[in-house]
XYZ file of C-alpha atoms in Angstrom:
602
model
C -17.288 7.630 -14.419
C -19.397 9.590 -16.780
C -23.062 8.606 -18.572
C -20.726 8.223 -21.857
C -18.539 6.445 -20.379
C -20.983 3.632 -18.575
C -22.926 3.703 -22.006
C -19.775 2.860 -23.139
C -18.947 -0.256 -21.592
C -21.909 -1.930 -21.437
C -21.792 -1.530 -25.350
C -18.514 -3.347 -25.104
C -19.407 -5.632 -22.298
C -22.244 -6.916 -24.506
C -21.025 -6.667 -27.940
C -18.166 -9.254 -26.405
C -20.587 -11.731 -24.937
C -22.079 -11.656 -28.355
C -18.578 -12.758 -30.149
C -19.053 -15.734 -27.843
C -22.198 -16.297 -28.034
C -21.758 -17.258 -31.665
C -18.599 -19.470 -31.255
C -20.678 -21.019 -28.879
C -23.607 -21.602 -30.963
C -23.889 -24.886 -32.384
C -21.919 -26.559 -29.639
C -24.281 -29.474 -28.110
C -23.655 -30.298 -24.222
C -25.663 -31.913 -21.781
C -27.697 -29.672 -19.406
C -26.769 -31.571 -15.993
C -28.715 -28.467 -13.743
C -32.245 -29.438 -15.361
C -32.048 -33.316 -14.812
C -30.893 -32.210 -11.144
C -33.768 -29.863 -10.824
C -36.556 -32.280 -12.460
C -36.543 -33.998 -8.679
C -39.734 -32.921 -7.354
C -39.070 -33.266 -3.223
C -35.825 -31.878 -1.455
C -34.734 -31.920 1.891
C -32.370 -28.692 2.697
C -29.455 -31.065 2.233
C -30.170 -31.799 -1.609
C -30.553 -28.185 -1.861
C -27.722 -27.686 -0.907
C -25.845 -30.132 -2.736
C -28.035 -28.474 -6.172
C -26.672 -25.197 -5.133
C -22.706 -26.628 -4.962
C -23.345 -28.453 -8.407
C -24.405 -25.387 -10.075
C -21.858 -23.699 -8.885
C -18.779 -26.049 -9.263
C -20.103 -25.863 -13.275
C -20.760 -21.713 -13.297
C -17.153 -20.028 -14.371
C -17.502 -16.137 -13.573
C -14.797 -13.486 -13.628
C -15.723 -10.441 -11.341
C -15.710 -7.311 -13.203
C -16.343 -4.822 -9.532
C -16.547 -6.028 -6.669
C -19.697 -4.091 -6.062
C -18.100 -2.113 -3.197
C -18.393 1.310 -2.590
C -14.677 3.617 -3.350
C -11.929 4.194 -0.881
C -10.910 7.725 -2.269
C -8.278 10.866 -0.721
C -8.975 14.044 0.268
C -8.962 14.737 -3.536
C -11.373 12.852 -4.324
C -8.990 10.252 -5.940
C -9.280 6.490 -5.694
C -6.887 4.592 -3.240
C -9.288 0.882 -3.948
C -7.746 0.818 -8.013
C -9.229 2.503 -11.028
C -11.282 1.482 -13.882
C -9.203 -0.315 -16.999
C -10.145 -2.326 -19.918
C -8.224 -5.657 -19.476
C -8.141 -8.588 -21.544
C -9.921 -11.633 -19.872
C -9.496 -15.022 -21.028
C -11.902 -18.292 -20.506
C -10.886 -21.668 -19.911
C -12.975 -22.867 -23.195
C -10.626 -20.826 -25.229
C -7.962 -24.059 -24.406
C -9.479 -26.244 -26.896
C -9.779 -23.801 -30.084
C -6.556 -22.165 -29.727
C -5.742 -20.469 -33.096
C -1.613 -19.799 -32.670
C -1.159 -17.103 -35.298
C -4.096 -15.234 -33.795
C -2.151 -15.922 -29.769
C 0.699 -14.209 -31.864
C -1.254 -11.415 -32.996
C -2.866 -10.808 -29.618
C 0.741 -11.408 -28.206
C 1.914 -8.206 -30.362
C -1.114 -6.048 -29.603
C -0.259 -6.433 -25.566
C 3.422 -6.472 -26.108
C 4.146 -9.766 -24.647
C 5.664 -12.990 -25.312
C 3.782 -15.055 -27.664
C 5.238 -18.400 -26.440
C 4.771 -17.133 -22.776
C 0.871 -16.360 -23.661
C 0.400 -19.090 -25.367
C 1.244 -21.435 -22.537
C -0.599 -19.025 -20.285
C -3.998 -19.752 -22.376
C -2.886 -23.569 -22.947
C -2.843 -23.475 -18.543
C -5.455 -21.188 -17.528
C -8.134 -23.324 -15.005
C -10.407 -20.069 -14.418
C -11.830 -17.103 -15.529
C -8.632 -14.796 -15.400
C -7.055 -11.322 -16.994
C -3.627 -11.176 -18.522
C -1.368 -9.680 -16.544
C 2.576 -8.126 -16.864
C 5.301 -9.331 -14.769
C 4.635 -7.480 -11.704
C 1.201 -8.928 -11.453
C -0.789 -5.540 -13.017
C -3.648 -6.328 -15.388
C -2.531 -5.268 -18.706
C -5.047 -2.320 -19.615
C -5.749 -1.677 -23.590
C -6.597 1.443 -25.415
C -10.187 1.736 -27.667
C -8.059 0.846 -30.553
C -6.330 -1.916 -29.189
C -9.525 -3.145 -28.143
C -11.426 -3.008 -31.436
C -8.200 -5.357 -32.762
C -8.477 -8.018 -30.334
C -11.700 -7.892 -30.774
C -11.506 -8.480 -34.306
C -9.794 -11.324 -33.998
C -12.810 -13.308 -32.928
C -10.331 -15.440 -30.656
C -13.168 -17.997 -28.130
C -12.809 -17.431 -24.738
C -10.588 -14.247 -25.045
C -12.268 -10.856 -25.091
C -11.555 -6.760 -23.232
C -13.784 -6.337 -20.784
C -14.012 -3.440 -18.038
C -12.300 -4.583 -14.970
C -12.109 -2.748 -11.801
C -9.663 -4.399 -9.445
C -10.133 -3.208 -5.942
C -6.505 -3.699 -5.176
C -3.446 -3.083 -7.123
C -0.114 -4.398 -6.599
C 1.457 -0.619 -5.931
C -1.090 0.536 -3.883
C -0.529 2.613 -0.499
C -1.937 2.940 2.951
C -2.640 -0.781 2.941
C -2.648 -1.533 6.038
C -5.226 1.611 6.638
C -7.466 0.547 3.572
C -7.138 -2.959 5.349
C -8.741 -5.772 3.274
C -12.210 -7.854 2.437
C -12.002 -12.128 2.408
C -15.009 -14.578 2.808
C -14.854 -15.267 6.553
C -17.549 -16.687 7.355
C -16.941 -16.801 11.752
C -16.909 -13.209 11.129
C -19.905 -12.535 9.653
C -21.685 -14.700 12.331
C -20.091 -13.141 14.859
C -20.463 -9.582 13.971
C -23.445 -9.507 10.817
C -26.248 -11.679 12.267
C -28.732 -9.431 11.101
C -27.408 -9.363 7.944
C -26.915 -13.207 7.408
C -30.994 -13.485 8.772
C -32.143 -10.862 5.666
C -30.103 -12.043 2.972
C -28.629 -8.619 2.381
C -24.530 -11.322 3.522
C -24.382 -14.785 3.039
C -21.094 -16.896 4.676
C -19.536 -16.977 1.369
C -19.909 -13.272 1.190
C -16.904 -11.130 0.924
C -16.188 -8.703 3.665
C -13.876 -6.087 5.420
C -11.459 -7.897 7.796
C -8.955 -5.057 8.883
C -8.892 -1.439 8.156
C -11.483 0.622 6.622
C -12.782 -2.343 4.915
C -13.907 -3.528 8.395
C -14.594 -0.171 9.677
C -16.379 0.705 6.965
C -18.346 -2.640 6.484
C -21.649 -2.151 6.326
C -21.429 1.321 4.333
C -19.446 -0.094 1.361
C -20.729 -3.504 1.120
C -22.809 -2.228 -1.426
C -25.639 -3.932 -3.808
C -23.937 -6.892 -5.365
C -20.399 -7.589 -7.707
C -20.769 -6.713 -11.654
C -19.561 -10.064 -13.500
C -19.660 -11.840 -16.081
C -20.711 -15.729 -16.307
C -21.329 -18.612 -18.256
C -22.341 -22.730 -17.265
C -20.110 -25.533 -18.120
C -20.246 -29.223 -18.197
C -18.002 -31.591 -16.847
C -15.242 -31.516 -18.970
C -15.657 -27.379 -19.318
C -17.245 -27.351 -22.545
C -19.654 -24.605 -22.437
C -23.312 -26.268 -21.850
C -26.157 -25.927 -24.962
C -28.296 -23.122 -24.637
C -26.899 -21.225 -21.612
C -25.433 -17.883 -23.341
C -22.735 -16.141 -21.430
C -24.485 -13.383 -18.659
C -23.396 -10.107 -17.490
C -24.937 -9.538 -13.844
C -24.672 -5.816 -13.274
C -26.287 -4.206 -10.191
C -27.944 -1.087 -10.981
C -28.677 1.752 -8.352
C -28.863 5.213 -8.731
C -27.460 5.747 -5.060
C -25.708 2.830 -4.093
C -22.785 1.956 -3.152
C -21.507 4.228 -1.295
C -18.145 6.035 -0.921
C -15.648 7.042 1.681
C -13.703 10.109 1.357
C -11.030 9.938 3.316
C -8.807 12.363 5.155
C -5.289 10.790 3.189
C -2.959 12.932 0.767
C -1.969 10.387 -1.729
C 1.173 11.996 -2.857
C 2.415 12.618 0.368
C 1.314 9.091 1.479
C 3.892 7.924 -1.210
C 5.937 9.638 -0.384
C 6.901 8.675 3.101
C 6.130 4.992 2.109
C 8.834 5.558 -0.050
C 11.327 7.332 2.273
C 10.334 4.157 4.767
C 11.927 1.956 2.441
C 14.546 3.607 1.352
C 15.323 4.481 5.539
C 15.384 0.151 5.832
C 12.586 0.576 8.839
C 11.488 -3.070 8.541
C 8.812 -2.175 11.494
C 7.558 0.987 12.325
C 4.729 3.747 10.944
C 4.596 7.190 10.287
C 1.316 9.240 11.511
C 1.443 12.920 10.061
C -2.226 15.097 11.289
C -3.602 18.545 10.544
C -2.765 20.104 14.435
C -6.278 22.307 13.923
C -8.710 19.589 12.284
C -7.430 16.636 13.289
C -7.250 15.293 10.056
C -4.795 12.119 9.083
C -2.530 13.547 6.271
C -0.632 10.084 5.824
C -0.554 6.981 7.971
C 1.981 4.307 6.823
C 2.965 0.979 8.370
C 5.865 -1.300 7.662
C 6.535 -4.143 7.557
C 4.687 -3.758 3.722
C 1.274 -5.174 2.653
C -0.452 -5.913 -0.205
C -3.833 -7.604 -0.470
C -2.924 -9.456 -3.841
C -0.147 -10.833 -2.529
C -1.434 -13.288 0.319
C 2.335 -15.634 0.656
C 3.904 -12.594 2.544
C 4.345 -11.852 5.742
C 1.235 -13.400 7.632
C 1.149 -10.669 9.746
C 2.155 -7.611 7.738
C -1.548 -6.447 7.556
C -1.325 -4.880 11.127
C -1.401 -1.098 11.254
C 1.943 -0.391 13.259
C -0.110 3.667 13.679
C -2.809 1.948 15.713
C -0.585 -0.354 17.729
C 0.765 -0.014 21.345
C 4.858 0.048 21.929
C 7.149 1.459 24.328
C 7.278 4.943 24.128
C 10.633 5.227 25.975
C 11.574 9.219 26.292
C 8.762 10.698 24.353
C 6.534 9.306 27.298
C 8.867 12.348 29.147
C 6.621 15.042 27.557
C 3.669 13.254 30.018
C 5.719 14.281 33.172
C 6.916 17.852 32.138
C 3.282 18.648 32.197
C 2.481 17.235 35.404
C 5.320 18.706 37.433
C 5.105 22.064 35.622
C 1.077 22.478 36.191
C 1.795 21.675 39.493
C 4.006 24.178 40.447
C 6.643 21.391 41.607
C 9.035 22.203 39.211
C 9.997 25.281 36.704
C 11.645 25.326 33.324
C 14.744 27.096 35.274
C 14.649 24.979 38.260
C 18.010 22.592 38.322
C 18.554 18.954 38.896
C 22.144 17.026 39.536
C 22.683 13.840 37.195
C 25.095 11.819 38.471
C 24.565 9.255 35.814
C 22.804 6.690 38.134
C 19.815 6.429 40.018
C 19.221 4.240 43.673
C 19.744 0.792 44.362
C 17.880 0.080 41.317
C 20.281 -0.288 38.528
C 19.067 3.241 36.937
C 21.021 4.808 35.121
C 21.338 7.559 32.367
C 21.817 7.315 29.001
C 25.071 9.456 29.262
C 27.878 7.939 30.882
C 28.974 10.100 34.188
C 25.655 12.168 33.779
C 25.031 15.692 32.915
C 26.093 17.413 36.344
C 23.874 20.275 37.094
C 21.242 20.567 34.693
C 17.677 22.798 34.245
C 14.876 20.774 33.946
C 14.162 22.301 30.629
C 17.961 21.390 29.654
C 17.217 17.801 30.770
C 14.162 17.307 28.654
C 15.931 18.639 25.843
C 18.705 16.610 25.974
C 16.542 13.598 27.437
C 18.334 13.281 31.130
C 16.662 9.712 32.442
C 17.781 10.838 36.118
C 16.067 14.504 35.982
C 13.192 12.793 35.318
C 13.279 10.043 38.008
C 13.552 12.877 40.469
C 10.898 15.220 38.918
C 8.474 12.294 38.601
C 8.833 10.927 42.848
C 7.734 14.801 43.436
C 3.964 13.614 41.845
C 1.265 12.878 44.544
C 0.084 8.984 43.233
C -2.019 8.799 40.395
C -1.034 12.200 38.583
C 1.268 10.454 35.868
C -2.217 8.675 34.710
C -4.162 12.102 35.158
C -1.735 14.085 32.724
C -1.267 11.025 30.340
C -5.389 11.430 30.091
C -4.767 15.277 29.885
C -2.552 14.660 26.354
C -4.797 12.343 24.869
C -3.212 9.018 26.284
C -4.365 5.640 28.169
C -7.515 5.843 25.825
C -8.708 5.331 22.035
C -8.491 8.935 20.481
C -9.772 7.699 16.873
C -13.109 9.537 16.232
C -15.894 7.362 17.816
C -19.637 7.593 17.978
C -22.510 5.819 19.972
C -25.334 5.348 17.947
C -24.436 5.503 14.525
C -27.203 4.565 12.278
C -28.033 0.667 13.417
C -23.916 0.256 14.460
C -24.495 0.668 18.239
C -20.472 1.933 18.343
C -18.306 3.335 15.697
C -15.226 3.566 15.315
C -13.192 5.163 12.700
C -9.978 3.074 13.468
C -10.677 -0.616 13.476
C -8.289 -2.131 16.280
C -7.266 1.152 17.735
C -4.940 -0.211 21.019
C -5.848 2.246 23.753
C -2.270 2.258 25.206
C -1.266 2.242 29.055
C 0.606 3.787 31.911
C 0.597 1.097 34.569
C -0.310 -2.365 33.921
C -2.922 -3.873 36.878
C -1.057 -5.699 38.734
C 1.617 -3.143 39.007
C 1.984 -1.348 42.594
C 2.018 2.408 40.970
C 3.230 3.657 44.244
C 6.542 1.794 44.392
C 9.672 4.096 43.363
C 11.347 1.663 41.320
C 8.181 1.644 39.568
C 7.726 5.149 39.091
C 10.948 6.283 37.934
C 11.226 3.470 35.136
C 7.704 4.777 34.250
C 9.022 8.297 33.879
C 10.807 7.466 31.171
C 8.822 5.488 29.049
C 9.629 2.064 29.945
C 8.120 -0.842 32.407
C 4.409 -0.706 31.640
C 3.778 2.106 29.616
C 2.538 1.403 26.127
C 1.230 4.181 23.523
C 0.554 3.980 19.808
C 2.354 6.341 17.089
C -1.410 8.021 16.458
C -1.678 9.435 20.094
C 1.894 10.448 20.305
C 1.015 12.075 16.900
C -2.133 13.362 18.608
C -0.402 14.084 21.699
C 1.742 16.771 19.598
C -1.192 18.173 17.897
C -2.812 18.713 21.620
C 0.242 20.634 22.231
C 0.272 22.448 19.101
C -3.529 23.316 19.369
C -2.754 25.221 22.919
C -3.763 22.273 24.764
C -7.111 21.269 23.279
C -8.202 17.526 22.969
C -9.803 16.159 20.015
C -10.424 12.981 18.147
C -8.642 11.929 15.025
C -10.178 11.099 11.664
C -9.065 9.790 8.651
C -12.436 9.315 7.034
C -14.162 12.956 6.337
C -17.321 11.584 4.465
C -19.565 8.854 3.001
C -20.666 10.027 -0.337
C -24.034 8.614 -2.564
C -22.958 7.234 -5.580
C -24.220 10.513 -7.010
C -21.737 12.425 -4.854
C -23.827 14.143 -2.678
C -23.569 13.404 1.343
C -24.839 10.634 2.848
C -22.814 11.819 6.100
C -20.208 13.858 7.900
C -17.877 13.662 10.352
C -17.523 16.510 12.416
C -14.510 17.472 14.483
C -15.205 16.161 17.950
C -13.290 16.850 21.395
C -12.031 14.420 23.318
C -14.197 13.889 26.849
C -11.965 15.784 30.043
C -9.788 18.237 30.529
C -6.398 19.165 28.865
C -3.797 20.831 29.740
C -3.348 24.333 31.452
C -2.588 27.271 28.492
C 0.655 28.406 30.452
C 1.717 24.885 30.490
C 1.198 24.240 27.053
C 3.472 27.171 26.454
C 6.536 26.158 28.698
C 6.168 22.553 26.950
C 6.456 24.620 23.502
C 9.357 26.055 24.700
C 11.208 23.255 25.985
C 10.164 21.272 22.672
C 12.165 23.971 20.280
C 14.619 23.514 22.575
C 15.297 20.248 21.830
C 16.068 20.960 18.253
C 18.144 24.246 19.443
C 20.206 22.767 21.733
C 19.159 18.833 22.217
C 19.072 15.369 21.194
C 17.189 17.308 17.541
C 19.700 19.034 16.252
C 19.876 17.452 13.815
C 16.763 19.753 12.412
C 18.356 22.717 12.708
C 18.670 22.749 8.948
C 14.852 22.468 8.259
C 13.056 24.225 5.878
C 10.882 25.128 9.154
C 11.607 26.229 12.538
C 10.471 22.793 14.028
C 10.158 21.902 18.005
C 9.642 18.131 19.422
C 10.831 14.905 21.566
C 13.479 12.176 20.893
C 12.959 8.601 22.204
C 14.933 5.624 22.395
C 13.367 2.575 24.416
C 14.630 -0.434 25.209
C 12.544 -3.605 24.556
C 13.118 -7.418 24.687
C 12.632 -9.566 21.312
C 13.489 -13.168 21.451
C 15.700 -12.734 24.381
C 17.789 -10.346 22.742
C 17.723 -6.476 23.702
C 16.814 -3.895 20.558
C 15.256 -0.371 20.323
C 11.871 1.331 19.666
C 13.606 4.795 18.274
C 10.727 7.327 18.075
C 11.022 11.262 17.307
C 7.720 13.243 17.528
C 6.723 16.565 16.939
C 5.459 19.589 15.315
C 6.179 22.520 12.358
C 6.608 25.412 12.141
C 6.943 26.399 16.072
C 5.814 29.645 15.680
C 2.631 28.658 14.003
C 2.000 24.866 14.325
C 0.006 23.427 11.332
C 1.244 19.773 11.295
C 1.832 17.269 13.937
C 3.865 13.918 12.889
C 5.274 10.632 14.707
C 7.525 8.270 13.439
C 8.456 4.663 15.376
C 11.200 2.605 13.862
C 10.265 -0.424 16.150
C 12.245 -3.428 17.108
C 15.933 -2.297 15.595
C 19.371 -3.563 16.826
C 20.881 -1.315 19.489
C 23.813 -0.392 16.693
C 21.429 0.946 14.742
C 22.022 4.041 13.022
C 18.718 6.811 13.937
C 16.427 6.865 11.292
C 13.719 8.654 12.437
C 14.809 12.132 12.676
C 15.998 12.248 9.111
C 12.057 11.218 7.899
C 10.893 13.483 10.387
C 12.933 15.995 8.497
C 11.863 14.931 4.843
C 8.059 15.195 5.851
C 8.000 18.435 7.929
C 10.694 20.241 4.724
C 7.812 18.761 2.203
C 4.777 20.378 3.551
C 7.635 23.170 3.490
C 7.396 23.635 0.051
C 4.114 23.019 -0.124
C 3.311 25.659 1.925
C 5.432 28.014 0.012
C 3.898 26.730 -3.739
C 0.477 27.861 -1.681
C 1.787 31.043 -0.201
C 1.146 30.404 3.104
């Protein structure tokens, strides 16, 4: 916000508490607080029982939460924007003057009958909102009306709400709550110097958590007044705006996120009908999270949802089913056990174990690069028994898998770890007590099923690490903390993940066999994109409340010839009749940056 603009508001915020100031003037109340405080010994309990008194009679409406910005890669905010709303007090219920409701009623464009009885209700400090739950934002001439009509209790004030009810990423932002187990669990040292106290408000999920102790900044902005028992305003205590003033503080993060775009696919998500799932699209060179979007949907003001719709779906292990299949083409090829050329017979079924292909009668004689295009389960049984033990887990490393790949570092400032991506799962390949060596074992784990568990950011990474020629790194979605100035406080660098990748020439035979799936494979589908594209189909089967459903994934990268964007999307948990809807998003995403890259010229 700019000098004028700050300037601005305080004028406002204090020519307002002045309009109540003098309705208040003249009103005679009893001043409870003082007779409490003219005790001259406390014990720690009647302290605290002062301190709950106070408060119970203290009505405050928070005008910013005092936390630092969530903002894109743009610079713009994804934590809400600065409005002037119209707040009402619960005082204003006893000097209610109806033609002026009707007046204010017509300045706001709402119902006067509905505001009215909104006023004649109100219990707390609140704003006046439209039907979708937004806070009703006025204009500098709107403002100067309402304020002209000297109504008590009702005045603009600058609000800054952190979350709005149409907000994206969500689930990435995360959220803040008082909770206070968590801050003596995690913020000890905080709670000891006073900077957090349990009634604090902090980040529970997301970046809020992640993020914590860089965005808690100095203390809310609000505005407050004392009342007495019956919530007549008490004599002599004027209405106070508390507003926290430091040149540097709080701070900001600037995230990695392209808001459009991230509205774009949260959009196409809910027009697909993916009630779980995400959508992970990354920069195949930096690294960088474009868009990360998680269903089922989220939204901090709206706590009666789904009690669980605050997971990040990205972050979260699931059965990978054939994608997983990109894990063992690498093995088999850098181990010169198997070539693209070399072919396999699919008979449809596997053993004594019940294996079987997804086509019915199998795909004859097939190349292995034909059967990881078109995603032949018994190709893949027989390619993955030709591994010595324990090579499945070294190439799942190899691509980024088994392991957290959000950027981490150890010491940050006084955070002994941190991690970008609060509640990253790290995935798996075999479970502990499995015995890896067993062939009924292996060949289910070829194809993505038994134990193996990944999260739509590595298979999004996973792509990228094929894309970038083979080479590991770790993913960020935050690029810097700013000072409330704008300059940097700090930066996050592009990091590599620890170990070896894949061979080059085995990165290229996987590229091949990738646009291959889209030539001539289960992809097709994308034949009709803006882009040459290349990638993996997957369809596993899971178990939910003894029924049996599908985890359909499609991952993968654009353009093939010159790979600048790696995306995953998961549509998790969906009946087995269920139509793909994947591959059409995949499409919509990788045809966008299309254009984009054509508006840009490159």
């Amino acid at each position: 916000m700019s000098s004028e603009g700050r300037h601005f508001n305080k004028r406002r915020i204090f020519g307002s508490l002045l309009i109540i100031a003098l309705v208040w003037f003249g009103l005679i109340g009893r001043l409870l607080w003082i007779q409490i405080l003219g005790t001259r010994h406390f014990s720690s309990h009647n302290v605290d029982l002062v301190e709950d008194a106070v408060a119970q009679r203290k009505q405050e409406v928070i005008l910013h939460t005092g936390r630092g910005d969530i903002l894109d890669r743009k610079g713009e905010p994804l934590t809400g924007r600065e409005v002037t709303g119209v707040a009402i007090f619960p005082l204003v219920r006893g000097m209610i003057d109806q033609p002026k409701v009707e007046k204010l009623a017509q300045i706001l464009g709402q119902n006067d009958q509905q505001l009215l009885k909104m006023i004649q209700d109100v219990k707390e400090p609140t704003f006046i909102r439209d039907s979708t739950g937004k806070i009703i934002s006025v204009q500098d001439e709107d403002t100067n009306k309402i304020e002209a009509l000297k109504l008590p209790g009702i005045l603009p004030l600058p609000i800054t709400e952190r979350y709005q009810p149409d907000g994206i990423a969500t689930q990435l932002i995360g959220y803040i709550s008082q909770n206070p187990e968590l801050i003596e669990k995690d913020y000890g040292e905080e709670l000891n110097t006073g900077e957090l106290t349990k009634k604090s408000l902090v980040g529970v999920s997301g970046l809020e958590r992640s993020f914590q102790r860089f965005l808690q900044g100095v203390g809310p902005t609000s505005v407050s007044y004392y009342v007495d028992g019956k919530g007549n305003p008490l004599n002599g205590l004027k209405p106070r705006l508390i507003e926290q003033e430091n040149q540097f503080y709080p701070l900001s993060l600037v995230t990695t996120i392209d808001k459009d775009l991230q509205r774009k696919i949260e959009k196409w998500m809910d027009e697909s009908g993916i009630a779980t799932g995400a959508v992970v699209v990354m920069d195949t060179q930096t690294r960088e999270v474009l868009a990360m979007a998680s269903h089922p949907d989220f939204h901090p003001v709206d706590t009666k949802g789904d009690s669980h719709a605050w997971v990040n779906h990205a972050i979260k292990q699931t059965i990978p089913g054939s994608i997983f299949k990109t894990v063992v083409a690498a093995a088999v090829l850098e181990e010169g056990l198997v070539k693209p050329d070399d072919k396999f017979f699919c008979e449809g079924k596997y053993g004594k174990y019940g294996f079987s292909c997804w086509k019915e009668g199998g795909h004859g004689e097939i190349s292995f690069a034909e059967a990881y295009a078109q995603s032949c389960n018994i190709t893949f049984a027989k390619a993955a028994l030709k591994l010595p033990p324990g090579k499945i887990e070294e190439y799942a490393k190899k691509l980024g898998l088994a392991q957290q790949v959000g950027w981490e570092q150890s010491p940050l400032f006084k955070i002994s770890t941190f991690h970008q991506f609060s509640g990253e799962d790290t995935g798996q390949i075999f479970s502990p007590q499995t015995p890896k060596e067993d062939e009924g074992v292996i060949i289910q784990t070829a194809i993505g099923q038994r134990d193996v568990q990944m999260t739509p950011l590595q298979a999004a990474n996973m792509m990228a690490t094929v894309a970038d020629d083979g080479n590991k790194k770790e993913v960020r979605v935050v690029k810097e903390i700013r000072y409330k100035t704008g300059t940097t406080f700090h930066t996050f660098e592009e990091k590599s993940i620890e170990g070896e990748g894949i061979d080059r020439s085995t990165d290229q035979q996987l590229k091949k066999m990738m646009e291959l799936v889209v030539k001539d494979g289960t992809g097709k589908a994308l034949q009709d994109a803006k882009w040459k594209l290349a990638g993996k189909s997957g369809t596993a089967q899971i178990q939910e409340n003894g029924e049996e459903r599908n985890n359909q994934w499609f991952i993968g990268y654009g353009p093939a010839d010159k790979p600048r964007y790696a995306v995953a999307v998961v549509d998790e948990k969906e009946s087995v009749t269920s139509p793909n809807r994947v591959i059409p998003i995949f499409k919509q995403i990788m045809d966008e940056l299309a254009s984009r890259a054509n508006v840009e010229g490159n």
